[in-house]
Amino acid sequence: METSWRPLLIAETEKPYWKALRAFVAEERRKFKVFPPAEEEFAALHLTPYEKVHVLILGQDPYHDDGQAHGLCFSVRRGVPPPPSLVNIFKELHDDLGCPIPRHGNLEHWARQGVLLLNAVLTVRAHQPTSHKGRGWETFTDAVIRAVNAKPDRVVFVLWGAYARAKKSFIDRTRHVIIESAHPSPLSAANGFFGSRPFSRINAALREVGKPEIDWQLPD
């Protein structure tokens, strides 16, 4: 883990669930193909150090097809076609801020500006969505959310869909801002994600407290 996260999360790694989780993931990797690669399990924490977190976007599960997941929620590697949810995110970004549709789906540019792109579950067996759900990752990522909530300065929490919105109880709204809507997946985007204008709302919430806005346009 990124060193700035380590003192905040080290207690989690000393709990019984963590040992069981790591054993489970190691066995899964021994028997099956698991995404993302082991060295990218904690990519979200590596790319967005704790002190730089200004926005937290919460996903649920890594992409489960070959070559997609690289440790950031909703993001895919360059050269990989953006999945449907990410396509819809880009459509809303275009409608909200006028940003041209990117030529790739790698969101590292956001992460490096302080957007923590956190999945609730950090691994998945290839081609089997939610296959690592309920094994302990949620306990760990809840601890990450609570650590971000403990920051004294404003963080904008972006909760898309019922799963993410269930985490609202962790968040102190007297300090932080919650932006929530339907999930961007094709099954629900038309029921409240499209037209929600999350990107301009995030930047407005940051600007209000003197924080730099996020440059949402992905460089080619």
mmCIF file of C-alpha atoms in Angstrom:
data_model
loop_
_atom_site.group_PDB
_atom_site.id
_atom_site.type_symbol
_atom_site.label_atom_id
_atom_site.label_comp_id
_atom_site.label_asym_id
_atom_site.label_seq_id
_atom_site.Cartn_x
_atom_site.Cartn_y
_atom_site.Cartn_z
ATOM 1 C CA MET A 1 0.000 0.000 0.000
ATOM 2 C CA GLU A 2 1.032 3.601 -0.611
ATOM 3 C CA THR A 3 2.973 4.650 2.474
ATOM 4 C CA SER A 4 0.586 7.458 3.434
ATOM 5 C CA TRP A 5 -2.230 4.912 3.700
ATOM 6 C CA ARG A 6 -0.242 2.364 5.674
ATOM 7 C CA PRO A 7 -0.544 3.870 9.172
ATOM 8 C CA LEU A 8 -4.277 4.350 8.646
ATOM 9 C CA LEU A 9 -4.932 0.792 7.495
ATOM 10 C CA ILE A 10 -2.247 -1.272 9.232
ATOM 11 C CA ALA A 11 -4.689 -2.282 11.971
ATOM 12 C CA GLU A 12 -6.919 -3.896 9.326
ATOM 13 C CA THR A 13 -4.079 -6.132 8.187
ATOM 14 C CA GLU A 14 -3.702 -7.465 11.738
ATOM 15 C CA LYS A 15 -7.311 -8.649 11.995
ATOM 16 C CA PRO A 16 -8.325 -12.284 11.427
ATOM 17 C CA TYR A 17 -10.431 -11.496 8.355
ATOM 18 C CA TRP A 18 -7.391 -10.089 6.567
ATOM 19 C CA LYS A 19 -5.370 -13.266 6.890
ATOM 20 C CA ALA A 20 -8.323 -15.295 5.622
ATOM 21 C CA LEU A 21 -8.860 -12.877 2.731
ATOM 22 C CA ARG A 22 -5.238 -12.975 1.629
ATOM 23 C CA ALA A 23 -5.219 -16.768 1.788
ATOM 24 C CA PHE A 24 -8.408 -16.895 -0.286
ATOM 25 C CA VAL A 25 -7.049 -14.539 -2.962
ATOM 26 C CA ALA A 26 -3.729 -16.410 -3.109
ATOM 27 C CA GLU A 27 -5.555 -19.718 -3.608
ATOM 28 C CA GLU A 28 -7.784 -18.171 -6.276
ATOM 29 C CA ARG A 29 -4.730 -16.882 -8.117
ATOM 30 C CA ARG A 30 -3.134 -20.324 -7.897
ATOM 31 C CA LYS A 31 -6.171 -22.084 -9.378
ATOM 32 C CA PHE A 32 -7.749 -19.492 -11.653
ATOM 33 C CA LYS A 33 -7.117 -16.316 -13.564
ATOM 34 C CA VAL A 34 -7.854 -13.365 -11.256
ATOM 35 C CA PHE A 35 -8.156 -9.674 -12.105
ATOM 36 C CA PRO A 36 -6.532 -7.246 -11.686
ATOM 37 C CA PRO A 37 -2.951 -8.569 -11.588
ATOM 38 C CA ALA A 38 -1.608 -8.904 -8.052
ATOM 39 C CA GLU A 39 0.670 -5.882 -8.402
ATOM 40 C CA GLU A 40 -2.358 -3.701 -9.213
ATOM 41 C CA GLU A 41 -4.724 -4.774 -6.423
ATOM 42 C CA PHE A 42 -4.029 -1.546 -4.542
ATOM 43 C CA ALA A 43 -3.489 0.721 -7.550
ATOM 44 C CA ALA A 44 -6.165 3.158 -6.360
ATOM 45 C CA LEU A 45 -4.221 3.739 -3.119
ATOM 46 C CA HIS A 46 -0.881 3.918 -4.915
ATOM 47 C CA LEU A 47 -2.031 6.571 -7.389
ATOM 48 C CA THR A 48 -4.010 8.695 -4.912
ATOM 49 C CA PRO A 49 -2.166 9.155 -1.605
ATOM 50 C CA TYR A 50 -4.342 9.803 1.425
ATOM 51 C CA GLU A 51 -3.391 13.444 1.823
ATOM 52 C CA LYS A 52 -4.331 14.153 -1.807
ATOM 53 C CA VAL A 53 -7.839 12.642 -1.750
ATOM 54 C CA HIS A 54 -10.367 15.312 -2.703
ATOM 55 C CA VAL A 55 -12.970 13.072 -4.371
ATOM 56 C CA LEU A 56 -13.929 9.437 -3.803
ATOM 57 C CA ILE A 57 -15.813 7.568 -6.530
ATOM 58 C CA LEU A 58 -16.999 4.173 -5.325
ATOM 59 C CA GLY A 59 -17.402 1.185 -7.612
ATOM 60 C CA GLN A 60 -18.403 -2.338 -6.694
ATOM 61 C CA ASP A 61 -16.401 -5.023 -8.477
ATOM 62 C CA PRO A 62 -13.425 -5.049 -10.874
ATOM 63 C CA TYR A 63 -14.091 -5.705 -14.545
ATOM 64 C CA HIS A 64 -13.925 -9.452 -15.122
ATOM 65 C CA ASP A 65 -12.937 -9.775 -18.780
ATOM 66 C CA ASP A 66 -9.387 -10.152 -20.067
ATOM 67 C CA GLY A 67 -7.174 -7.086 -19.974
ATOM 68 C CA GLN A 68 -9.731 -4.690 -18.507
ATOM 69 C CA ALA A 69 -9.198 -4.281 -14.749
ATOM 70 C CA HIS A 70 -6.097 -2.467 -13.524
ATOM 71 C CA GLY A 71 -7.097 -1.490 -10.005
ATOM 72 C CA LEU A 72 -9.181 1.670 -10.551
ATOM 73 C CA CYS A 73 -12.972 1.535 -10.527
ATOM 74 C CA PHE A 74 -14.607 2.084 -13.933
ATOM 75 C CA SER A 75 -11.179 2.446 -15.596
ATOM 76 C CA VAL A 76 -9.643 0.206 -18.256
ATOM 77 C CA ARG A 77 -6.188 0.068 -19.758
ATOM 78 C CA ARG A 78 -5.376 2.021 -22.867
ATOM 79 C CA GLY A 79 -6.223 -0.001 -25.965
ATOM 80 C CA VAL A 80 -9.166 -1.723 -24.256
ATOM 81 C CA PRO A 81 -12.615 -0.606 -25.444
ATOM 82 C CA PRO A 82 -14.466 1.231 -22.651
ATOM 83 C CA PRO A 83 -17.193 -0.992 -21.149
ATOM 84 C CA PRO A 84 -20.811 0.229 -21.281
ATOM 85 C CA SER A 85 -20.807 1.925 -17.860
ATOM 86 C CA LEU A 86 -17.690 3.904 -18.754
ATOM 87 C CA VAL A 87 -19.180 4.828 -22.132
ATOM 88 C CA ASN A 88 -22.149 6.290 -20.259
ATOM 89 C CA ILE A 89 -19.845 8.137 -17.844
ATOM 90 C CA PHE A 90 -18.132 9.738 -20.830
ATOM 91 C CA LYS A 91 -21.494 10.665 -22.378
ATOM 92 C CA GLU A 92 -22.539 12.402 -19.163
ATOM 93 C CA LEU A 93 -19.145 14.115 -18.917
ATOM 94 C CA HIS A 94 -19.649 15.444 -22.431
ATOM 95 C CA ASP A 95 -23.182 16.642 -21.692
ATOM 96 C CA ASP A 96 -22.133 18.145 -18.348
ATOM 97 C CA LEU A 97 -18.877 19.924 -19.193
ATOM 98 C CA GLY A 98 -18.602 19.648 -22.966
ATOM 99 C CA CYS A 99 -15.525 17.414 -22.785
ATOM 100 C CA PRO A 100 -14.927 15.490 -26.019
ATOM 101 C CA ILE A 101 -15.445 11.738 -25.698
ATOM 102 C CA PRO A 102 -12.000 10.321 -24.827
ATOM 103 C CA ARG A 103 -10.200 7.959 -27.170
ATOM 104 C CA HIS A 104 -9.380 5.592 -24.301
ATOM 105 C CA GLY A 105 -10.770 4.573 -20.905
ATOM 106 C CA ASN A 106 -7.747 4.899 -18.634
ATOM 107 C CA LEU A 107 -8.721 7.149 -15.710
ATOM 108 C CA GLU A 108 -5.275 7.509 -14.129
ATOM 109 C CA HIS A 109 -5.370 11.223 -15.011
ATOM 110 C CA TRP A 110 -8.259 11.606 -12.563
ATOM 111 C CA ALA A 111 -6.574 9.488 -9.879
ATOM 112 C CA ARG A 112 -3.386 11.568 -9.977
ATOM 113 C CA GLN A 113 -5.433 14.719 -9.298
ATOM 114 C CA GLY A 114 -6.946 13.366 -6.093
ATOM 115 C CA VAL A 115 -9.884 11.283 -7.303
ATOM 116 C CA LEU A 116 -9.778 8.002 -5.363
ATOM 117 C CA LEU A 117 -11.257 5.418 -7.738
ATOM 118 C CA LEU A 118 -12.095 2.729 -5.208
ATOM 119 C CA ASN A 119 -13.878 -0.546 -5.806
ATOM 120 C CA ALA A 120 -15.584 -2.106 -2.786
ATOM 121 C CA VAL A 121 -14.146 -5.496 -3.834
ATOM 122 C CA LEU A 122 -10.589 -5.408 -5.155
ATOM 123 C CA THR A 123 -10.327 -8.735 -7.005
ATOM 124 C CA VAL A 124 -12.507 -10.992 -9.142
ATOM 125 C CA ARG A 125 -12.188 -14.384 -10.803
ATOM 126 C CA ALA A 126 -12.003 -14.067 -14.573
ATOM 127 C CA HIS A 127 -15.418 -13.997 -16.284
ATOM 128 C CA GLN A 128 -17.279 -14.482 -12.993
ATOM 129 C CA PRO A 129 -18.615 -11.138 -11.737
ATOM 130 C CA THR A 130 -18.918 -10.694 -7.950
ATOM 131 C CA SER A 131 -17.064 -13.991 -7.427
ATOM 132 C CA HIS A 132 -14.932 -12.442 -4.647
ATOM 133 C CA LYS A 133 -17.813 -10.659 -2.980
ATOM 134 C CA GLY A 134 -18.282 -11.335 0.743
ATOM 135 C CA ARG A 135 -14.747 -12.616 1.326
ATOM 136 C CA GLY A 136 -13.480 -9.642 3.322
ATOM 137 C CA TRP A 137 -12.612 -6.973 0.806
ATOM 138 C CA GLU A 138 -15.687 -4.972 1.791
ATOM 139 C CA THR A 139 -14.478 -4.784 5.394
ATOM 140 C CA PHE A 140 -11.146 -3.419 4.204
ATOM 141 C CA THR A 141 -12.595 -0.884 1.762
ATOM 142 C CA ASP A 142 -15.124 0.259 4.378
ATOM 143 C CA ALA A 143 -12.073 1.090 6.493
ATOM 144 C CA VAL A 144 -10.680 3.098 3.566
ATOM 145 C CA ILE A 145 -13.974 5.020 3.289
ATOM 146 C CA ARG A 146 -13.962 5.713 7.024
ATOM 147 C CA ALA A 147 -10.368 6.923 6.839
ATOM 148 C CA VAL A 148 -11.303 9.349 4.064
ATOM 149 C CA ASN A 149 -14.326 10.466 6.060
ATOM 150 C CA ALA A 150 -11.964 11.295 8.950
ATOM 151 C CA LYS A 151 -10.139 13.897 6.855
ATOM 152 C CA PRO A 152 -10.817 17.340 8.324
ATOM 153 C CA ASP A 153 -11.056 19.030 4.926
ATOM 154 C CA ARG A 154 -13.920 18.539 2.464
ATOM 155 C CA VAL A 155 -14.058 15.416 0.331
ATOM 156 C CA VAL A 156 -16.714 14.866 -2.323
ATOM 157 C CA PHE A 157 -18.102 11.314 -2.158
ATOM 158 C CA VAL A 158 -19.646 10.111 -5.434
ATOM 159 C CA LEU A 159 -22.092 7.256 -4.932
ATOM 160 C CA TRP A 160 -23.608 5.784 -8.098
ATOM 161 C CA GLY A 161 -26.231 3.089 -7.626
ATOM 162 C CA ALA A 162 -27.851 1.425 -4.629
ATOM 163 C CA TYR A 163 -24.737 -0.506 -3.586
ATOM 164 C CA ALA A 164 -22.607 2.615 -3.315
ATOM 165 C CA ARG A 165 -25.393 4.706 -1.799
ATOM 166 C CA ALA A 166 -25.636 2.221 1.066
ATOM 167 C CA LYS A 167 -22.296 3.641 2.311
ATOM 168 C CA LYS A 168 -23.840 7.041 3.097
ATOM 169 C CA SER A 169 -24.007 6.174 6.785
ATOM 170 C CA PHE A 170 -20.196 6.291 6.943
ATOM 171 C CA ILE A 171 -19.998 9.888 5.751
ATOM 172 C CA ASP A 172 -20.150 13.036 7.884
ATOM 173 C CA ARG A 173 -22.173 15.493 5.834
ATOM 174 C CA THR A 174 -21.257 18.413 8.080
ATOM 175 C CA ARG A 175 -17.757 18.323 6.528
ATOM 176 C CA HIS A 176 -18.168 16.428 3.287
ATOM 177 C CA VAL A 177 -20.419 16.465 0.225
ATOM 178 C CA ILE A 178 -22.286 13.470 -1.190
ATOM 179 C CA ILE A 179 -23.234 13.352 -4.862
ATOM 180 C CA GLU A 180 -25.476 10.400 -5.624
ATOM 181 C CA SER A 181 -27.534 9.106 -8.514
ATOM 182 C CA ALA A 182 -28.435 5.961 -10.394
ATOM 183 C CA HIS A 183 -25.572 3.788 -11.592
ATOM 184 C CA PRO A 184 -24.125 4.531 -15.046
ATOM 185 C CA SER A 185 -24.733 0.976 -16.271
ATOM 186 C CA PRO A 186 -27.045 0.614 -19.284
ATOM 187 C CA LEU A 187 -29.656 -0.959 -16.994
ATOM 188 C CA SER A 188 -30.084 2.191 -14.921
ATOM 189 C CA ALA A 189 -28.343 5.179 -16.512
ATOM 190 C CA ALA A 190 -31.538 6.526 -18.068
ATOM 191 C CA ASN A 191 -33.251 6.411 -14.663
ATOM 192 C CA GLY A 192 -31.267 9.184 -13.038
ATOM 193 C CA PHE A 193 -27.603 9.029 -14.019
ATOM 194 C CA PHE A 194 -27.986 10.878 -17.294
ATOM 195 C CA GLY A 195 -28.588 14.516 -16.499
ATOM 196 C CA SER A 196 -27.207 14.309 -12.941
ATOM 197 C CA ARG A 197 -24.211 16.515 -13.892
ATOM 198 C CA PRO A 198 -21.825 14.997 -11.313
ATOM 199 C CA PHE A 199 -18.633 16.469 -12.718
ATOM 200 C CA SER A 200 -19.679 20.115 -12.575
ATOM 201 C CA ARG A 201 -21.193 19.510 -9.131
ATOM 202 C CA ILE A 202 -17.938 17.983 -7.863
ATOM 203 C CA ASN A 203 -15.943 20.946 -9.125
ATOM 204 C CA ALA A 204 -18.419 23.394 -7.598
ATOM 205 C CA ALA A 205 -18.121 21.680 -4.213
ATOM 206 C CA LEU A 206 -14.315 21.812 -4.387
ATOM 207 C CA ARG A 207 -14.261 25.416 -5.576
ATOM 208 C CA GLU A 208 -16.533 26.415 -2.707
ATOM 209 C CA VAL A 209 -13.826 25.543 -0.178
ATOM 210 C CA GLY A 210 -10.906 26.822 -2.221
ATOM 211 C CA LYS A 211 -9.733 23.472 -3.559
ATOM 212 C CA PRO A 212 -8.562 23.103 -7.159
ATOM 213 C CA GLU A 213 -11.100 21.763 -9.595
ATOM 214 C CA ILE A 214 -10.552 18.399 -11.281
ATOM 215 C CA ASP A 215 -9.523 18.477 -14.936
ATOM 216 C CA TRP A 216 -11.881 15.781 -16.179
ATOM 217 C CA GLN A 217 -10.698 15.797 -19.787
ATOM 218 C CA LEU A 218 -8.520 12.742 -20.348
ATOM 219 C CA PRO A 219 -5.355 13.477 -22.337
ATOM 220 C CA ASP A 220 -4.815 11.458 -25.483
#
